[in-house]
Amino acid sequence: MIPEIGHFALMLAVMVALAQAVLLPTVPALKRVTPLLQCICVTLAFGCLIHAFVTSDFSVTTVANHSHTLKPLIYKITGSWGNHEGSMLLWIWVMGVYGAVLGFQRNAETLTTTALVLHGILQTGLLLFLLLTSNPFERVLPVPYEGNGLNPLLQDIGLAIHPPI
């Protein structure tokens, strides 16, 4: 159920990003609402992915391919961005946070609006790419009993923490 919530949050984030890209030039009141809502949706989705890794939900293909029940918690969390799907979601989340911060800046209105429109276009493209070609919440049947484990190269504390930093 949690992966479906994450998938739905990503679909909602696409709609909000598209609304931000299309409606923001004509409805300036959306300047703070759309980036914040988009950030909340992507944060929820990323949280759902981390939850799937922490709880070893091997019904999710990404978790089955990049996690293992015997790994320490730090490497289970690291597994969420230690693959293509998770790292794309991590970067989309980072962009969402920066977009939300930009929405609350008191800069020149034209510059901020233009930047947020471009942000909405980029987020729409990246989110559609993520959902259509590399969905982090894709299910696998039959559900494997155990996962493949994290790439051994990523099982170092420096490599585990560098992407979010």
PDB file of C-alpha atoms in Angstrom:
ATOM      1  CA  MET A   1       0.000   0.000   0.000  1.00  0.00           C
ATOM      2  CA  ILE A   2       2.824   2.424   0.834  1.00  0.00           C
ATOM      3  CA  PRO A   3       4.445   2.094  -2.635  1.00  0.00           C
ATOM      4  CA  GLU A   4       1.088   2.927  -4.235  1.00  0.00           C
ATOM      5  CA  ILE A   5       0.905   6.091  -2.123  1.00  0.00           C
ATOM      6  CA  GLY A   6       4.379   7.018  -3.373  1.00  0.00           C
ATOM      7  CA  HIS A   7       3.373   6.323  -6.980  1.00  0.00           C
ATOM      8  CA  PHE A   8       0.226   8.424  -6.587  1.00  0.00           C
ATOM      9  CA  ALA A   9       2.264  11.246  -5.019  1.00  0.00           C
ATOM     10  CA  LEU A  10       4.557  11.247  -8.068  1.00  0.00           C
ATOM     11  CA  MET A  11       1.569  11.407 -10.424  1.00  0.00           C
ATOM     12  CA  LEU A  12       0.160  14.294  -8.402  1.00  0.00           C
ATOM     13  CA  ALA A  13       3.571  16.009  -8.504  1.00  0.00           C
ATOM     14  CA  VAL A  14       3.527  15.788 -12.320  1.00  0.00           C
ATOM     15  CA  MET A  15       0.143  17.510 -12.443  1.00  0.00           C
ATOM     16  CA  VAL A  16       1.263  20.218 -10.009  1.00  0.00           C
ATOM     17  CA  ALA A  17       4.521  20.787 -11.927  1.00  0.00           C
ATOM     18  CA  LEU A  18       2.588  21.063 -15.185  1.00  0.00           C
ATOM     19  CA  ALA A  19       0.174  23.526 -13.591  1.00  0.00           C
ATOM     20  CA  GLN A  20       3.159  25.500 -12.311  1.00  0.00           C
ATOM     21  CA  ALA A  21       4.694  25.619 -15.787  1.00  0.00           C
ATOM     22  CA  VAL A  22       1.477  26.571 -17.587  1.00  0.00           C
ATOM     23  CA  LEU A  23      -0.581  28.628 -15.133  1.00  0.00           C
ATOM     24  CA  LEU A  24       2.064  30.550 -13.175  1.00  0.00           C
ATOM     25  CA  PRO A  25       2.598  33.319 -15.773  1.00  0.00           C
ATOM     26  CA  THR A  26      -1.116  34.173 -15.731  1.00  0.00           C
ATOM     27  CA  VAL A  27      -1.927  33.390 -12.077  1.00  0.00           C
ATOM     28  CA  PRO A  28       0.881  34.846  -9.930  1.00  0.00           C
ATOM     29  CA  ALA A  29      -0.930  33.789  -6.741  1.00  0.00           C
ATOM     30  CA  LEU A  30       0.312  30.244  -7.435  1.00  0.00           C
ATOM     31  CA  LYS A  31       3.924  31.360  -6.943  1.00  0.00           C
ATOM     32  CA  ARG A  32       4.113  29.950  -3.425  1.00  0.00           C
ATOM     33  CA  VAL A  33       1.483  27.234  -3.620  1.00  0.00           C
ATOM     34  CA  THR A  34       2.598  25.118  -6.574  1.00  0.00           C
ATOM     35  CA  PRO A  35       6.309  24.736  -5.698  1.00  0.00           C
ATOM     36  CA  LEU A  36       5.442  23.943  -2.090  1.00  0.00           C
ATOM     37  CA  LEU A  37       2.771  21.400  -3.059  1.00  0.00           C
ATOM     38  CA  GLN A  38       5.149  19.835  -5.566  1.00  0.00           C
ATOM     39  CA  CYS A  39       7.849  19.599  -2.877  1.00  0.00           C
ATOM     40  CA  ILE A  40       5.419  17.962  -0.462  1.00  0.00           C
ATOM     41  CA  CYS A  41       4.349  15.393  -3.071  1.00  0.00           C
ATOM     42  CA  VAL A  42       7.916  14.450  -4.012  1.00  0.00           C
ATOM     43  CA  THR A  43       8.935  14.344  -0.323  1.00  0.00           C
ATOM     44  CA  LEU A  44       6.066  11.940   0.343  1.00  0.00           C
ATOM     45  CA  ALA A  45       7.123   9.775  -2.612  1.00  0.00           C
ATOM     46  CA  PHE A  46      10.765   9.703  -1.515  1.00  0.00           C
ATOM     47  CA  GLY A  47       9.687   8.883   2.031  1.00  0.00           C
ATOM     48  CA  CYS A  48       7.611   5.981   0.699  1.00  0.00           C
ATOM     49  CA  LEU A  49      10.624   4.674  -1.221  1.00  0.00           C
ATOM     50  CA  ILE A  50      12.833   4.879   1.874  1.00  0.00           C
ATOM     51  CA  HIS A  51      10.094   3.102   3.853  1.00  0.00           C
ATOM     52  CA  ALA A  52      10.028   0.301   1.274  1.00  0.00           C
ATOM     53  CA  PHE A  53      13.804  -0.109   1.624  1.00  0.00           C
ATOM     54  CA  VAL A  54      13.828   0.032   5.425  1.00  0.00           C
ATOM     55  CA  THR A  55      11.033  -2.531   5.735  1.00  0.00           C
ATOM     56  CA  SER A  56      12.563  -4.733   2.983  1.00  0.00           C
ATOM     57  CA  ASP A  57       9.434  -4.664   0.811  1.00  0.00           C
ATOM     58  CA  PHE A  58      10.736  -6.969  -1.935  1.00  0.00           C
ATOM     59  CA  SER A  59       7.496  -6.662  -3.871  1.00  0.00           C
ATOM     60  CA  VAL A  60       8.978  -3.403  -5.205  1.00  0.00           C
ATOM     61  CA  THR A  61      11.429  -4.184  -8.024  1.00  0.00           C
ATOM     62  CA  THR A  62      13.922  -1.509  -6.986  1.00  0.00           C
ATOM     63  CA  VAL A  63      14.040  -2.819  -3.428  1.00  0.00           C
ATOM     64  CA  ALA A  64      14.405  -6.424  -4.592  1.00  0.00           C
ATOM     65  CA  ASN A  65      17.307  -5.463  -6.840  1.00  0.00           C
ATOM     66  CA  HIS A  66      19.174  -3.179  -4.405  1.00  0.00           C
ATOM     67  CA  SER A  67      18.507  -4.287  -0.834  1.00  0.00           C
ATOM     68  CA  HIS A  68      18.922  -7.270   1.468  1.00  0.00           C
ATOM     69  CA  THR A  69      17.466  -8.075   4.892  1.00  0.00           C
ATOM     70  CA  LEU A  70      20.899  -8.572   6.479  1.00  0.00           C
ATOM     71  CA  LYS A  71      22.208  -5.107   5.562  1.00  0.00           C
ATOM     72  CA  PRO A  72      22.580  -2.502   8.328  1.00  0.00           C
ATOM     73  CA  LEU A  73      19.955   0.259   8.406  1.00  0.00           C
ATOM     74  CA  ILE A  74      22.304   2.883   6.921  1.00  0.00           C
ATOM     75  CA  TYR A  75      22.842   0.721   3.828  1.00  0.00           C
ATOM     76  CA  LYS A  76      19.140  -0.021   3.512  1.00  0.00           C
ATOM     77  CA  ILE A  77      18.504   3.730   3.422  1.00  0.00           C
ATOM     78  CA  THR A  78      21.459   4.206   1.061  1.00  0.00           C
ATOM     79  CA  GLY A  79      19.933   1.615  -1.235  1.00  0.00           C
ATOM     80  CA  SER A  80      17.062   3.990  -1.893  1.00  0.00           C
ATOM     81  CA  TRP A  81      19.368   6.291  -3.891  1.00  0.00           C
ATOM     82  CA  GLY A  82      22.006   3.690  -4.795  1.00  0.00           C
ATOM     83  CA  ASN A  83      20.314   2.932  -8.117  1.00  0.00           C
ATOM     84  CA  HIS A  84      19.038   4.780 -11.153  1.00  0.00           C
ATOM     85  CA  GLU A  85      15.408   5.061 -10.069  1.00  0.00           C
ATOM     86  CA  GLY A  86      16.162   6.178  -6.528  1.00  0.00           C
ATOM     87  CA  SER A  87      18.878   8.632  -7.500  1.00  0.00           C
ATOM     88  CA  MET A  88      16.554  10.238 -10.047  1.00  0.00           C
ATOM     89  CA  LEU A  89      13.921  10.587  -7.333  1.00  0.00           C
ATOM     90  CA  LEU A  90      16.531  12.045  -4.959  1.00  0.00           C
ATOM     91  CA  TRP A  91      17.507  14.717  -7.487  1.00  0.00           C
ATOM     92  CA  ILE A  92      13.889  15.509  -8.278  1.00  0.00           C
ATOM     93  CA  TRP A  93      13.342  15.916  -4.524  1.00  0.00           C
ATOM     94  CA  VAL A  94      16.351  18.256  -4.239  1.00  0.00           C
ATOM     95  CA  MET A  95      15.008  20.336  -7.124  1.00  0.00           C
ATOM     96  CA  GLY A  96      11.584  20.375  -5.457  1.00  0.00           C
ATOM     97  CA  VAL A  97      13.070  21.699  -2.211  1.00  0.00           C
ATOM     98  CA  TYR A  98      14.945  24.438  -4.067  1.00  0.00           C
ATOM     99  CA  GLY A  99      11.781  25.314  -5.986  1.00  0.00           C
ATOM    100  CA  ALA A 100       9.820  25.629  -2.752  1.00  0.00           C
ATOM    101  CA  VAL A 101      12.528  27.868  -1.289  1.00  0.00           C
ATOM    102  CA  LEU A 102      12.527  29.976  -4.458  1.00  0.00           C
ATOM    103  CA  GLY A 103       8.751  30.367  -4.245  1.00  0.00           C
ATOM    104  CA  PHE A 104       9.112  32.109  -0.878  1.00  0.00           C
ATOM    105  CA  GLN A 105      11.945  34.443  -1.925  1.00  0.00           C
ATOM    106  CA  ARG A 106      11.253  38.152  -2.210  1.00  0.00           C
ATOM    107  CA  ASN A 107      13.229  38.763  -5.379  1.00  0.00           C
ATOM    108  CA  ALA A 108      12.149  40.612  -8.490  1.00  0.00           C
ATOM    109  CA  GLU A 109       8.742  39.202  -9.388  1.00  0.00           C
ATOM    110  CA  THR A 110       9.510  38.713 -13.101  1.00  0.00           C
ATOM    111  CA  LEU A 111      12.739  36.847 -12.414  1.00  0.00           C
ATOM    112  CA  THR A 112      11.183  34.591  -9.790  1.00  0.00           C
ATOM    113  CA  THR A 113       8.147  33.844 -11.955  1.00  0.00           C
ATOM    114  CA  THR A 114      10.335  32.995 -14.959  1.00  0.00           C
ATOM    115  CA  ALA A 115      12.579  30.773 -12.842  1.00  0.00           C
ATOM    116  CA  LEU A 116       9.568  28.959 -11.367  1.00  0.00           C
ATOM    117  CA  VAL A 117       8.033  28.428 -14.816  1.00  0.00           C
ATOM    118  CA  LEU A 118      11.312  26.886 -16.000  1.00  0.00           C
ATOM    119  CA  HIS A 119      11.451  24.862 -12.796  1.00  0.00           C
ATOM    120  CA  GLY A 120       7.949  23.555 -13.503  1.00  0.00           C
ATOM    121  CA  ILE A 121       8.928  22.581 -17.052  1.00  0.00           C
ATOM    122  CA  LEU A 122      12.052  20.743 -15.845  1.00  0.00           C
ATOM    123  CA  GLN A 123      10.215  18.989 -13.037  1.00  0.00           C
ATOM    124  CA  THR A 124       7.424  17.935 -15.392  1.00  0.00           C
ATOM    125  CA  GLY A 125       9.936  16.416 -17.797  1.00  0.00           C
ATOM    126  CA  LEU A 126      11.944  14.664 -15.100  1.00  0.00           C
ATOM    127  CA  LEU A 127       8.877  13.338 -13.312  1.00  0.00           C
ATOM    128  CA  LEU A 128       7.380  12.028 -16.560  1.00  0.00           C
ATOM    129  CA  PHE A 129      10.707  10.377 -17.411  1.00  0.00           C
ATOM    130  CA  LEU A 130      10.807   8.795 -13.968  1.00  0.00           C
ATOM    131  CA  LEU A 131       7.228   7.523 -14.089  1.00  0.00           C
ATOM    132  CA  LEU A 132       7.249   6.305 -17.687  1.00  0.00           C
ATOM    133  CA  THR A 133      10.715   4.771 -18.058  1.00  0.00           C
ATOM    134  CA  SER A 134      12.140   4.043 -14.599  1.00  0.00           C
ATOM    135  CA  ASN A 135       9.371   3.918 -12.027  1.00  0.00           C
ATOM    136  CA  PRO A 136      10.848   3.372  -8.543  1.00  0.00           C
ATOM    137  CA  PHE A 137       7.549   1.866  -7.332  1.00  0.00           C
ATOM    138  CA  GLU A 138       7.177  -0.828  -9.994  1.00  0.00           C
ATOM    139  CA  ARG A 139       6.024  -4.140  -8.535  1.00  0.00           C
ATOM    140  CA  VAL A 140       7.562  -7.566  -9.154  1.00  0.00           C
ATOM    141  CA  LEU A 141       5.691 -10.882  -9.242  1.00  0.00           C
ATOM    142  CA  PRO A 142       6.401 -13.370  -7.833  1.00  0.00           C
ATOM    143  CA  VAL A 143       7.781 -11.568  -4.807  1.00  0.00           C
ATOM    144  CA  PRO A 144      11.329 -12.780  -4.086  1.00  0.00           C
ATOM    145  CA  TYR A 145      12.121 -14.074  -0.615  1.00  0.00           C
ATOM    146  CA  GLU A 146      15.359 -12.075  -0.477  1.00  0.00           C
ATOM    147  CA  GLY A 147      16.844  -9.109  -2.334  1.00  0.00           C
ATOM    148  CA  ASN A 148      20.034  -8.938  -4.379  1.00  0.00           C
ATOM    149  CA  GLY A 149      21.744  -6.481  -2.028  1.00  0.00           C
ATOM    150  CA  LEU A 150      23.401  -3.106  -2.470  1.00  0.00           C
ATOM    151  CA  ASN A 151      26.261  -2.651  -4.908  1.00  0.00           C
ATOM    152  CA  PRO A 152      29.421  -3.489  -2.895  1.00  0.00           C
ATOM    153  CA  LEU A 153      31.083  -0.281  -4.119  1.00  0.00           C
ATOM    154  CA  LEU A 154      28.404   1.751  -2.346  1.00  0.00           C
ATOM    155  CA  GLN A 155      28.878  -0.035   0.983  1.00  0.00           C
ATOM    156  CA  ASP A 156      31.213   2.641   2.316  1.00  0.00           C
ATOM    157  CA  ILE A 157      30.045   5.393   4.644  1.00  0.00           C
ATOM    158  CA  GLY A 158      31.560   8.116   2.445  1.00  0.00           C
ATOM    159  CA  LEU A 159      29.778   6.846  -0.639  1.00  0.00           C
ATOM    160  CA  ALA A 160      26.601   6.263   1.360  1.00  0.00           C
ATOM    161  CA  ILE A 161      26.232   9.871   2.478  1.00  0.00           C
ATOM    162  CA  HIS A 162      27.669  11.855  -0.415  1.00  0.00           C
ATOM    163  CA  PRO A 163      24.581  12.027  -2.699  1.00  0.00           C
ATOM    164  CA  PRO A 164      22.286  13.740  -0.167  1.00  0.00           C
ATOM    165  CA  ILE A 165      25.066  16.060   0.988  1.00  0.00           C
TER     166      ILE A 165
END
